[in-house]
Coordinates of C-alpha atoms in Angstrom, one line a residue:
M30 CA 34.7 -77.1 -103.3
V31 CA 36.1 -73.8 -104.5
N32 CA 33.4 -71.2 -105.9
V33 CA 34.9 -70.0 -108.9
I34 CA 33.7 -66.4 -109.7
N35 CA 32.8 -65.6 -113.3
D36 CA 35.1 -62.6 -114.1
R37 CA 33.3 -61.1 -117.1
T38 CA 35.3 -57.9 -117.1
T39 CA 38.5 -59.6 -117.2
D40 CA 37.4 -62.3 -119.6
Y41 CA 36.9 -59.5 -122.3
A42 CA 40.2 -58.1 -121.7
K43 CA 41.7 -61.6 -122.1
K44 CA 39.7 -62.2 -125.5
V45 CA 40.7 -58.8 -126.8
V46 CA 44.5 -59.1 -126.2
S47 CA 44.5 -62.7 -127.6
G48 CA 42.6 -61.6 -130.7
E49 CA 39.6 -63.7 -130.2
I50 CA 37.7 -60.5 -130.0
L51 CA 38.8 -57.9 -132.7
A52 CA 39.1 -54.5 -131.4
S53 CA 40.7 -51.0 -132.1
R54 CA 44.2 -50.4 -131.1
K55 CA 43.3 -48.1 -128.2
N56 CA 41.1 -50.8 -126.8
I57 CA 43.7 -53.4 -127.2
L58 CA 46.0 -51.0 -125.2
S59 CA 43.1 -50.5 -122.6
C60 CA 42.7 -54.1 -122.2
E61 CA 46.4 -54.9 -121.9
R62 CA 46.5 -52.0 -119.2
H63 CA 43.8 -53.9 -117.3
L64 CA 45.5 -57.4 -117.5
R65 CA 49.0 -55.8 -116.7
D66 CA 47.6 -53.9 -113.6
M67 CA 46.0 -57.1 -112.1
N68 CA 49.5 -58.5 -111.8
L69 CA 51.2 -55.3 -110.6
K70 CA 51.8 -55.9 -106.8
V71 CA 53.0 -52.4 -106.4
L72 CA 49.8 -50.8 -107.8
R73 CA 47.9 -49.2 -104.9
Y74 CA 44.5 -50.4 -106.6
H75 CA 43.2 -53.8 -107.0
F76 CA 40.3 -55.2 -109.0
D77 CA 37.3 -56.5 -107.1
V78 CA 35.6 -58.9 -109.0
E79 CA 32.5 -59.3 -106.8
R80 CA 32.1 -55.5 -106.8
A81 CA 32.4 -55.4 -110.5
N82 CA 29.8 -58.2 -110.9
R83 CA 27.3 -56.6 -108.4
V84 CA 27.0 -53.6 -110.7
I85 CA 26.7 -55.6 -113.8
K86 CA 23.9 -57.6 -112.4
F87 CA 22.1 -54.5 -111.4
V88 CA 22.3 -52.9 -115.0
E89 CA 21.0 -56.2 -116.5
L90 CA 17.8 -55.7 -114.3
L91 CA 17.0 -52.6 -116.3
P92 CA 15.0 -52.8 -119.5
V93 CA 16.2 -51.6 -122.7
P94 CA 14.0 -48.4 -123.2
K95 CA 13.2 -49.3 -126.8
T96 CA 12.0 -52.8 -126.3
M97 CA 11.2 -52.7 -122.5
E98 CA 12.9 -56.1 -122.4
N99 CA 15.7 -57.3 -120.2
M100 CA 19.1 -57.9 -122.0
E101 CA 22.2 -59.5 -120.8
L102 CA 25.1 -57.2 -121.3
K103 CA 27.5 -57.8 -124.0
Q104 CA 31.2 -58.4 -123.2
F105 CA 32.4 -55.1 -124.0
Q106 CA 29.6 -53.6 -121.8
C107 CA 30.8 -55.7 -119.0
Y108 CA 34.2 -54.5 -119.5
I109 CA 33.3 -50.8 -119.2
I110 CA 31.0 -51.3 -116.3
G111 CA 33.1 -53.7 -114.5
S112 CA 36.3 -51.5 -115.0
L113 CA 34.8 -48.4 -113.8
F114 CA 33.1 -50.0 -110.6
G115 CA 35.4 -52.9 -110.1
W116 CA 38.9 -51.1 -109.8
V117 CA 39.1 -49.8 -106.1
D118 CA 41.7 -48.9 -103.5
D119 CA 41.9 -50.8 -100.1
E120 CA 39.4 -48.3 -98.7
G121 CA 37.0 -49.1 -101.4
N122 CA 37.2 -45.8 -103.3
R123 CA 36.9 -46.0 -107.0
R124 CA 40.3 -46.1 -109.0
F125 CA 38.8 -44.4 -112.1
T126 CA 37.4 -41.0 -111.4
K127 CA 37.5 -40.1 -114.8
G128 CA 36.3 -42.1 -117.9
Y129 CA 36.3 -41.6 -121.8
I130 CA 33.7 -44.2 -123.5
S131 CA 33.4 -43.5 -127.3
M132 CA 32.0 -45.8 -130.0
A133 CA 30.1 -45.3 -133.2
R134 CA 26.2 -44.6 -132.9
K135 CA 23.7 -47.1 -132.2
N136 CA 25.9 -49.2 -129.9
G137 CA 24.0 -49.4 -126.6
K138 CA 25.5 -46.2 -125.4
T139 CA 22.2 -45.3 -123.6
L140 CA 22.2 -48.5 -121.7
L141 CA 25.6 -47.7 -120.4
L142 CA 24.7 -44.1 -119.4
A143 CA 21.3 -44.8 -117.8
G144 CA 23.1 -48.1 -115.9
I145 CA 25.6 -45.9 -114.5
A146 CA 23.4 -43.2 -113.4
L147 CA 20.9 -45.5 -111.8
Y148 CA 23.2 -47.6 -109.9
D149 CA 24.6 -44.4 -108.3
L150 CA 21.4 -43.2 -107.5
M151 CA 20.0 -46.3 -106.0
L152 CA 22.9 -48.1 -104.6
G153 CA 25.9 -45.7 -104.6
Q154 CA 28.2 -44.9 -101.7
E155 CA 30.1 -41.9 -102.8
P156 CA 29.0 -40.0 -101.1
K157 CA 26.7 -42.0 -98.7
F158 CA 24.0 -39.4 -98.7
E159 CA 22.9 -36.6 -101.1
R160 CA 24.6 -37.8 -104.2
T161 CA 23.9 -35.8 -107.4
V162 CA 24.1 -37.5 -110.7
G163 CA 24.4 -34.9 -113.3
I164 CA 23.5 -35.8 -116.9
V165 CA 25.0 -33.1 -118.9
S166 CA 24.9 -32.3 -122.7
N167 CA 25.1 -29.5 -125.1
T168 CA 21.4 -28.7 -125.1
Q169 CA 18.7 -29.3 -122.6
K170 CA 16.7 -31.3 -125.2
Q171 CA 19.9 -33.7 -125.5
A172 CA 20.2 -34.0 -121.8
T173 CA 16.5 -34.5 -121.5
L174 CA 16.6 -37.4 -123.7
A175 CA 19.3 -39.3 -121.8
W176 CA 17.4 -38.4 -118.6
K177 CA 14.2 -39.8 -120.0
D178 CA 15.9 -43.2 -120.7
A179 CA 16.9 -43.4 -116.9
K180 CA 13.4 -42.5 -116.0
T181 CA 11.7 -45.2 -118.3
Q182 CA 14.1 -47.7 -116.6
L183 CA 13.4 -46.5 -113.0
E184 CA 9.6 -46.6 -113.9
A185 CA 10.1 -50.3 -114.9
L186 CA 11.9 -51.0 -111.6
R187 CA 9.3 -49.4 -109.5
V188 CA 6.6 -51.8 -111.2
K189 CA 8.8 -54.8 -110.4
S190 CA 9.6 -53.9 -106.9
K191 CA 7.7 -52.3 -103.9
T192 CA 11.1 -51.2 -102.1
A193 CA 12.0 -49.3 -105.3
K194 CA 8.8 -47.8 -105.4
Q195 CA 8.8 -46.7 -101.9
G196 CA 12.2 -45.5 -101.9
T197 CA 12.2 -43.2 -105.2
K198 CA 10.3 -40.5 -106.7
I199 CA 10.0 -39.1 -110.2
T200 CA 9.5 -35.3 -110.9
P201 CA 9.4 -34.8 -114.6
S202 CA 8.6 -31.0 -114.2
V203 CA 12.1 -30.3 -113.3
Y204 CA 13.8 -33.5 -114.6
E205 CA 14.7 -35.1 -111.4
L206 CA 14.8 -38.8 -110.1
T207 CA 15.0 -39.0 -106.4
N208 CA 16.3 -41.7 -103.8
T209 CA 14.2 -40.5 -100.9
K210 CA 15.9 -42.6 -98.5
D211 CA 19.4 -40.7 -98.8
R212 CA 18.2 -37.7 -100.7
S213 CA 20.1 -38.5 -103.9
V214 CA 19.1 -37.3 -107.3
I215 CA 19.6 -37.8 -111.1
K216 CA 19.1 -34.5 -113.0
A217 CA 19.3 -33.3 -116.4
F218 CA 21.5 -30.2 -117.2
S219 CA 22.5 -28.1 -120.2
R220 CA 25.6 -26.2 -120.8
E221 CA 23.2 -23.3 -122.0
A222 CA 22.0 -22.7 -118.4
D223 CA 23.9 -21.5 -115.4
N224 CA 22.4 -24.2 -113.3
L225 CA 25.6 -26.1 -113.1
E226 CA 27.0 -23.3 -110.8
G227 CA 26.5 -24.2 -107.0
E228 CA 25.7 -27.9 -107.9
L229 CA 27.7 -30.5 -106.1
I230 CA 27.7 -33.3 -108.7
S231 CA 29.3 -36.4 -107.3
T232 CA 28.8 -38.3 -110.8
G233 CA 29.0 -36.1 -113.9
I234 CA 27.9 -37.9 -117.2
I235 CA 28.6 -35.7 -120.1
D236 CA 26.5 -37.1 -123.0
E237 CA 27.7 -36.3 -126.7
A238 CA 30.9 -34.4 -125.3
H239 CA 31.9 -33.7 -129.0
L240 CA 29.1 -31.1 -129.4
L241 CA 30.5 -28.8 -126.5
K242 CA 32.6 -26.0 -127.6
D243 CA 34.3 -24.9 -124.7
T244 CA 35.5 -26.3 -121.0
K245 CA 32.7 -24.5 -119.1
V246 CA 30.7 -27.7 -118.4
Y247 CA 33.8 -29.8 -117.2
E248 CA 35.0 -26.7 -115.1
G249 CA 31.5 -26.5 -113.7
I250 CA 31.3 -30.0 -112.5
R251 CA 35.1 -30.2 -111.3
R252 CA 34.5 -27.0 -109.2
G253 CA 31.6 -28.6 -107.3
Q254 CA 33.8 -31.7 -106.8
T255 CA 36.6 -30.1 -105.2
F256 CA 36.2 -31.5 -101.8
M257 CA 34.6 -34.7 -102.6
E258 CA 36.6 -37.8 -101.6
N259 CA 35.6 -40.1 -104.7
P260 CA 33.8 -37.9 -107.4
S261 CA 33.4 -39.3 -111.1
L262 CA 33.3 -37.6 -114.2
Y263 CA 32.4 -39.6 -117.5
Y264 CA 32.5 -38.6 -121.2
I265 CA 30.2 -40.8 -123.2
S266 CA 30.3 -39.6 -126.8
T267 CA 30.8 -40.5 -130.5
A268 CA 33.8 -38.6 -132.3
G269 CA 33.0 -35.3 -134.0
S270 CA 33.6 -33.1 -136.8
D271 CA 35.0 -30.1 -135.1
L272 CA 38.8 -30.5 -134.1
T273 CA 38.8 -27.4 -131.9
V274 CA 36.5 -28.7 -129.2
P275 CA 37.7 -29.8 -125.8
F276 CA 36.8 -33.3 -126.5
F277 CA 39.2 -33.6 -129.4
D278 CA 41.9 -32.5 -126.9
E279 CA 40.6 -35.2 -124.7
Y280 CA 41.0 -37.7 -127.5
N281 CA 44.8 -36.6 -128.0
Y282 CA 45.1 -36.9 -124.4
I283 CA 43.7 -40.5 -123.9
T284 CA 45.8 -41.5 -126.9
K285 CA 49.0 -40.6 -125.0
V286 CA 47.7 -42.2 -121.9
L287 CA 47.3 -45.4 -123.7
E288 CA 50.5 -45.2 -125.6
G289 CA 52.4 -44.5 -122.4
E290 CA 53.4 -41.0 -123.2
E291 CA 51.4 -39.8 -120.1
T292 CA 50.7 -41.5 -116.8
N293 CA 47.2 -41.3 -115.5
E294 CA 46.3 -44.2 -113.5
R295 CA 42.8 -42.8 -112.6
Y296 CA 41.4 -42.3 -116.3
F297 CA 39.5 -45.3 -117.9
V298 CA 39.4 -45.4 -121.5
F299 CA 37.2 -47.4 -124.0
C300 CA 37.6 -45.9 -127.5
A301 CA 36.0 -48.4 -130.0
E302 CA 37.1 -46.9 -133.5
Q303 CA 38.3 -47.9 -136.9
D304 CA 42.1 -47.9 -137.2
N305 CA 42.2 -46.4 -140.6
E306 CA 39.9 -45.3 -143.3
N307 CA 40.4 -48.3 -145.6
E308 CA 38.8 -50.5 -143.0
M309 CA 35.4 -49.0 -143.8
H310 CA 35.5 -51.4 -146.9
N311 CA 36.1 -54.4 -144.9
P312 CA 32.9 -55.6 -142.8
E313 CA 35.0 -58.1 -140.9
T314 CA 36.9 -54.9 -139.0
W315 CA 33.6 -53.0 -138.3
I316 CA 33.4 -54.4 -134.8
K317 CA 36.3 -52.0 -134.0
A318 CA 34.1 -49.1 -134.0
N319 CA 30.7 -51.1 -133.4
P320 CA 31.4 -53.4 -130.6
L321 CA 27.6 -54.5 -130.6
L322 CA 28.6 -56.7 -133.6
E323 CA 29.7 -59.3 -131.2
D324 CA 26.1 -60.1 -130.7
E325 CA 25.4 -62.8 -133.3
N326 CA 21.7 -62.3 -133.3
M327 CA 22.2 -58.5 -134.3
K328 CA 25.3 -59.0 -136.5
E329 CA 23.5 -59.6 -139.9
V330 CA 21.1 -56.4 -139.4
L331 CA 23.9 -54.2 -138.1
I332 CA 26.1 -55.2 -141.0
S333 CA 23.3 -54.6 -143.5
N334 CA 22.5 -51.2 -142.2
L335 CA 26.1 -50.3 -142.3
Q336 CA 26.4 -51.4 -145.8
D337 CA 23.4 -49.2 -146.8
D338 CA 24.8 -46.2 -144.9
I339 CA 28.2 -46.8 -146.9
S340 CA 26.4 -46.9 -150.3
E341 CA 24.5 -43.8 -149.6
G342 CA 27.5 -41.9 -148.2
V343 CA 29.7 -42.7 -151.0
A344 CA 26.7 -41.7 -153.5
K345 CA 26.2 -38.4 -151.9
G346 CA 29.7 -37.8 -151.2
E347 CA 29.5 -37.7 -147.4
I348 CA 32.3 -40.1 -146.6
N349 CA 33.5 -37.8 -143.6
S350 CA 30.0 -37.9 -142.0
L351 CA 30.0 -41.7 -142.5
L352 CA 33.2 -41.9 -141.0
I353 CA 32.4 -40.1 -138.0
K354 CA 29.3 -41.4 -137.1
S355 CA 29.5 -44.9 -138.3
F356 CA 33.1 -45.6 -137.6
N357 CA 33.9 -43.2 -134.8
M358 CA 36.8 -41.4 -136.6
W359 CA 37.5 -37.8 -135.8
R360 CA 37.3 -36.0 -139.4
Q361 CA 36.8 -32.3 -140.2
D362 CA 33.3 -32.5 -141.9
S363 CA 33.4 -29.3 -143.8
S364 CA 33.8 -28.6 -147.6
E365 CA 35.8 -25.5 -146.7
T366 CA 38.5 -27.4 -144.8
Y367 CA 41.8 -26.5 -146.2
I368 CA 43.7 -29.8 -145.1
Q369 CA 42.4 -32.8 -143.2
L370 CA 44.5 -33.3 -139.9
S371 CA 44.8 -36.9 -140.8
D372 CA 46.4 -36.0 -144.3
W373 CA 48.8 -33.5 -142.4
Q374 CA 49.8 -36.3 -139.9
K375 CA 50.8 -38.6 -142.8
G376 CA 53.8 -36.2 -143.2
Y377 CA 55.0 -36.6 -139.4
T378 CA 58.5 -37.8 -138.9
D379 CA 60.1 -38.5 -135.5
S380 CA 63.6 -38.1 -136.8
K381 CA 65.1 -34.6 -136.1
L382 CA 66.5 -32.6 -139.1
D383 CA 70.0 -31.3 -138.7
I384 CA 69.6 -27.7 -139.8
K385 CA 73.1 -26.6 -139.5
G386 CA 74.2 -24.9 -142.6
R387 CA 71.0 -25.7 -144.6
D388 CA 69.1 -23.8 -147.2
V389 CA 66.1 -22.1 -145.6
Y390 CA 63.1 -20.2 -146.5
V391 CA 61.4 -18.1 -143.7
G392 CA 57.8 -17.0 -143.6
V393 CA 56.7 -14.3 -141.4
D394 CA 53.2 -13.5 -140.0
L395 CA 53.3 -10.3 -137.7
S396 CA 50.5 -10.1 -135.3
R397 CA 48.1 -7.8 -133.9
S398 CA 49.6 -6.4 -130.6
E399 CA 48.2 -9.0 -128.3
D400 CA 48.0 -12.0 -130.6
L401 CA 50.8 -14.3 -131.9
T402 CA 53.7 -13.6 -134.3
A403 CA 54.9 -16.5 -136.2
L404 CA 58.2 -17.5 -138.0
S405 CA 58.0 -20.6 -140.2
F406 CA 61.1 -22.4 -141.6
I407 CA 61.2 -24.5 -144.7
Y408 CA 64.1 -26.5 -145.2
P409 CA 64.5 -28.3 -148.7
T410 CA 66.0 -31.8 -148.2
S411 CA 67.9 -34.3 -150.5
D412 CA 64.6 -36.4 -151.3
E413 CA 63.0 -33.3 -152.8
S414 CA 60.9 -33.1 -149.9
Y415 CA 60.5 -30.0 -147.4
H416 CA 61.0 -30.1 -143.6
V417 CA 58.8 -27.4 -142.0
D418 CA 58.9 -26.1 -138.4
T419 CA 57.4 -23.0 -136.7
H420 CA 58.4 -20.7 -133.7
V421 CA 55.7 -18.4 -132.3
F422 CA 56.0 -15.1 -130.2
V423 CA 53.2 -14.8 -127.7
G424 CA 51.6 -11.7 -126.3
T425 CA 50.6 -12.0 -122.7
K426 CA 48.2 -8.9 -122.7
G427 CA 45.2 -10.1 -120.5
S428 CA 47.5 -12.9 -119.0
I429 CA 49.0 -15.9 -120.7
Q430 CA 46.7 -18.3 -118.7
E431 CA 43.6 -16.7 -120.4
K432 CA 45.4 -17.1 -123.7
S433 CA 46.4 -20.6 -123.2
K434 CA 42.7 -21.5 -122.4
R435 CA 41.4 -19.5 -125.3
D436 CA 43.9 -20.9 -127.8
K437 CA 44.0 -24.5 -126.2
I438 CA 47.8 -24.6 -126.1
N439 CA 49.7 -24.5 -123.0
Y440 CA 51.9 -21.5 -123.9
E441 CA 53.6 -21.6 -120.4
K442 CA 54.8 -25.3 -121.2
L443 CA 55.5 -24.3 -124.8
V444 CA 58.0 -21.7 -124.1
N445 CA 60.2 -24.2 -122.4
T446 CA 60.7 -25.8 -125.8
D447 CA 62.0 -24.5 -129.0
N448 CA 58.5 -23.8 -130.2
A449 CA 57.5 -20.3 -128.6
T450 CA 59.0 -17.4 -126.8
L451 CA 57.0 -14.9 -124.5
T452 CA 57.3 -11.2 -125.2
T453 CA 59.5 -9.4 -122.9
A454 CA 57.5 -6.1 -123.1
E455 CA 56.0 -5.2 -120.0
S456 CA 52.7 -4.3 -121.6
G457 CA 52.3 -7.8 -122.8
I458 CA 52.2 -6.6 -126.4
I459 CA 54.6 -8.4 -128.7
D460 CA 57.8 -6.5 -129.3
P461 CA 58.8 -6.4 -133.1
E462 CA 62.4 -5.8 -131.9
Q463 CA 62.5 -9.1 -130.1
V464 CA 61.3 -10.9 -133.1
V465 CA 63.9 -9.5 -135.3
S466 CA 66.7 -10.2 -132.7
W467 CA 65.5 -13.6 -132.3
L468 CA 65.4 -14.3 -135.8
I469 CA 68.7 -13.0 -136.5
D470 CA 70.4 -15.0 -133.6
F471 CA 68.5 -18.3 -135.0
I472 CA 69.9 -17.7 -138.5
N473 CA 73.4 -17.0 -137.4
D474 CA 73.8 -19.7 -134.6
N475 CA 72.5 -22.2 -137.3
Q476 CA 74.7 -20.8 -140.1
L477 CA 71.5 -21.0 -142.3
N478 CA 71.7 -20.0 -146.0
V479 CA 68.7 -17.9 -146.2
K480 CA 67.2 -18.1 -149.6
A481 CA 64.3 -15.7 -148.9
I482 CA 62.4 -14.0 -145.8
C483 CA 58.8 -13.6 -147.1
Y484 CA 56.4 -11.5 -145.3
D485 CA 52.9 -9.9 -145.5
P486 CA 53.2 -6.2 -146.1
W487 CA 50.7 -5.4 -143.5
E488 CA 52.2 -3.4 -140.8
S489 CA 55.6 -4.7 -141.8
S490 CA 57.6 -1.6 -142.0
Y491 CA 59.5 -1.8 -138.8
F492 CA 60.2 -5.5 -139.4
V493 CA 61.5 -4.8 -143.0
T494 CA 63.4 -1.8 -142.1
K495 CA 65.2 -3.5 -139.2
M496 CA 66.0 -6.4 -141.3
E497 CA 67.4 -4.7 -144.2
K498 CA 69.8 -2.6 -141.7
E499 CA 71.1 -5.6 -139.9
T500 CA 71.2 -8.2 -142.6
D501 CA 71.5 -8.7 -146.3
H502 CA 69.0 -11.4 -146.5
P503 CA 66.7 -11.1 -149.4
L504 CA 63.2 -9.9 -148.4
I505 CA 60.1 -10.6 -150.4
E506 CA 56.8 -9.2 -149.9
V507 CA 54.0 -11.6 -150.3
P508 CA 50.5 -9.7 -150.5
Q509 CA 47.8 -11.7 -148.7
N510 CA 45.1 -11.7 -151.5
Y511 CA 43.2 -14.2 -153.5
R512 CA 45.2 -13.7 -156.7
N513 CA 48.5 -14.1 -155.1
L514 CA 47.8 -16.8 -152.5
G515 CA 45.5 -19.0 -154.5
P516 CA 48.3 -20.8 -156.4
I517 CA 50.5 -21.1 -153.4
L518 CA 47.8 -22.6 -151.2
K519 CA 46.9 -25.0 -153.6
Q520 CA 50.5 -26.3 -154.3
F521 CA 51.1 -26.6 -150.7
R522 CA 48.0 -28.8 -150.1
L523 CA 49.1 -30.8 -153.0
D524 CA 52.5 -31.3 -151.6
V525 CA 51.1 -32.2 -148.2
F526 CA 48.9 -34.9 -150.0
E527 CA 51.9 -36.3 -151.8
K528 CA 53.7 -36.5 -148.4
R529 CA 56.5 -33.9 -149.7
I530 CA 56.0 -31.9 -146.6
K531 CA 57.5 -33.3 -143.3
H532 CA 57.3 -32.1 -139.9
N533 CA 57.9 -33.0 -136.3
N534 CA 54.4 -32.5 -134.7
N535 CA 54.9 -28.9 -133.9
P536 CA 51.7 -28.0 -131.9
N537 CA 51.4 -24.5 -133.3
L538 CA 51.0 -26.0 -137.1
N539 CA 48.9 -28.8 -135.8
L540 CA 46.4 -26.3 -134.3
A541 CA 46.6 -24.2 -137.4
I542 CA 45.9 -27.0 -139.7
S543 CA 42.9 -27.9 -137.4
N544 CA 41.4 -24.5 -137.6
A545 CA 42.3 -23.7 -141.3
I546 CA 39.1 -22.8 -143.2
T547 CA 39.1 -21.6 -147.0
K548 CA 36.9 -19.2 -148.9
M549 CA 36.8 -18.9 -152.6
D550 CA 36.3 -16.1 -154.9
N551 CA 34.5 -15.9 -158.3
N552 CA 37.6 -17.3 -160.1
N553 CA 38.0 -20.3 -157.8
N554 CA 41.0 -18.8 -156.0
M555 CA 41.2 -19.5 -152.3
I556 CA 42.5 -17.7 -149.4
L557 CA 42.7 -18.8 -145.5
D558 CA 39.9 -17.3 -143.5
K559 CA 39.7 -16.8 -139.7
K560 CA 36.2 -17.5 -138.7
I561 CA 36.5 -16.6 -135.1
N562 CA 39.4 -15.0 -133.1
R563 CA 40.2 -18.1 -131.1
Q564 CA 40.9 -20.2 -134.0
K565 CA 44.5 -19.6 -134.6
I566 CA 46.0 -20.1 -137.9
D567 CA 49.1 -17.7 -137.7
A568 CA 51.6 -20.6 -138.0
L569 CA 50.0 -21.8 -141.2
V570 CA 49.8 -18.1 -142.7
S571 CA 53.7 -17.8 -142.1
L572 CA 54.3 -21.3 -143.4
V573 CA 52.3 -20.7 -146.8
T574 CA 54.1 -17.1 -147.1
G575 CA 57.4 -18.7 -146.9
Y576 CA 56.3 -21.5 -149.4
S577 CA 55.5 -18.9 -151.9
Q578 CA 59.2 -19.0 -152.6
A579 CA 60.1 -22.5 -151.4
M580 CA 57.8 -24.2 -153.9
N581 CA 60.1 -22.9 -156.7
H582 CA 63.3 -24.3 -155.1
K583 CA 65.8 -25.7 -157.5
F584 CA 66.7 -29.1 -156.0
D585 CA 70.3 -30.2 -156.6
R586 CA 69.6 -33.4 -158.8
E587 CA 72.9 -35.2 -158.7
F588 CA 71.9 -38.0 -161.1
E589 CA 70.6 -35.3 -163.7
K590 CA 73.8 -33.4 -163.4
F591 CA 75.8 -36.6 -163.9
I592 CA 73.9 -37.5 -167.1
L593 CA 74.4 -34.1 -168.6
S594 CA 78.2 -34.0 -167.7
D595 CA 81.0 -34.8 -170.0
D596 CA 81.7 -38.0 -167.7
F597 CA 78.6 -39.7 -168.8
G598 CA 78.8 -42.1 -171.9
F599 CA 78.2 -45.7 -172.8

């Protein structure tokens, strides 16, 4: 008689792909990859069901910290843990050295975090001795909370098992759990301290990764893993409200991996989120962001609590916060946010506009010497919309690598596209003559009909003088003040909302929209505000500057002309 092994990991994937379990688009793609890869003979990894089940069984021995009762893992939890530990190569090394695990709050994240940490402490083999499992978060307090959950579960194991008690040690004073047999530890770290330096963290678990403002934690962990054969790094977090943090970059990257735009066989993704905002009003879809709803015993309570959260959030006008926390959707949660990135993306089109011979409005934002200079182009189209694009000139003073890291744009890669140009000046300072020459060549090469070149008068004398000498294009000064920019900013935002602004996902514009914050004067006029130097909005400033004239463009209304012509009649 053949002993059939229950594959709880793959069972979940099959139910998601078949539609038996409703899931987010990203998780459908994740499950499709799992099933597809199991049938790929050329893949250098295979799925070890017994190994996956062994880890699942271990985690199910751990009590839930809040109730101290053992709980059978839900199907989605089996899929996550089984995937992370079950996919291996022929030598038994884990396939997934990196994991992105995200879901709405109160969905059993702690059980996953503690389970992964304790398994690697007690039974891990990578490396065989002196493993360091690092639980890292934005603050020591947050990291300590997660560590305390693992401590509570280890204490319960020590009560049940004499072997576990003899082989482990708990040192609360320094936040360490120790496997005394092989000298492995679980430690809590904070990005606030320098204690990551010098640590060889074999398994790094970054808790609430959306709170980290820079990549120091990630880089600190990865430096320590340089010479390890099979290290692991896991992000376990909800979505956030700051679209400039590294975890949002990670979110965009895993989207490309799942969509097949990027290839990364060693990155596991589980991202439970609503696929659109309207689903907030449809409880049947809430399992997409709240996978714990698969538990029928908890479903009624969870839905009731979510309904209460929605009612309260709507009453208080806190929809963004609700979408972030309860439905795991990235949203700019600021009353000063100029345009939501989600609204901006509604204007995305993958069709390229043929700009040859077109009318164009040009906006110019001249930079500080080591900063960015941005040129934006606004093309009125036949459907009374505007196709917009931007080109930036990048100063290299202080190294292009540091600038790429600071702005979170790979400028070295970007200059190989039509979106950016590096300065040719040896000093690394942007050369205004290079900007003028590029702009003139671009206009001439594409036979553009320039309706206006709009510029900020700040330090623009060279640019204006040079353009006046070499061209006859109309130059229009656009002062950057509340009175002048307020109406322009409001009209541009309205046209974005009405989907009259089309674009091809220019990364410079996407970054600028993500960073754009407004401030108001006493007359309720707005202006764009740069809160910190890293947050680049140069591309948007140049675009809005050009829009000051483009917004008044006289579209060629053929039907209107026909109605008013002598040829029209009944």
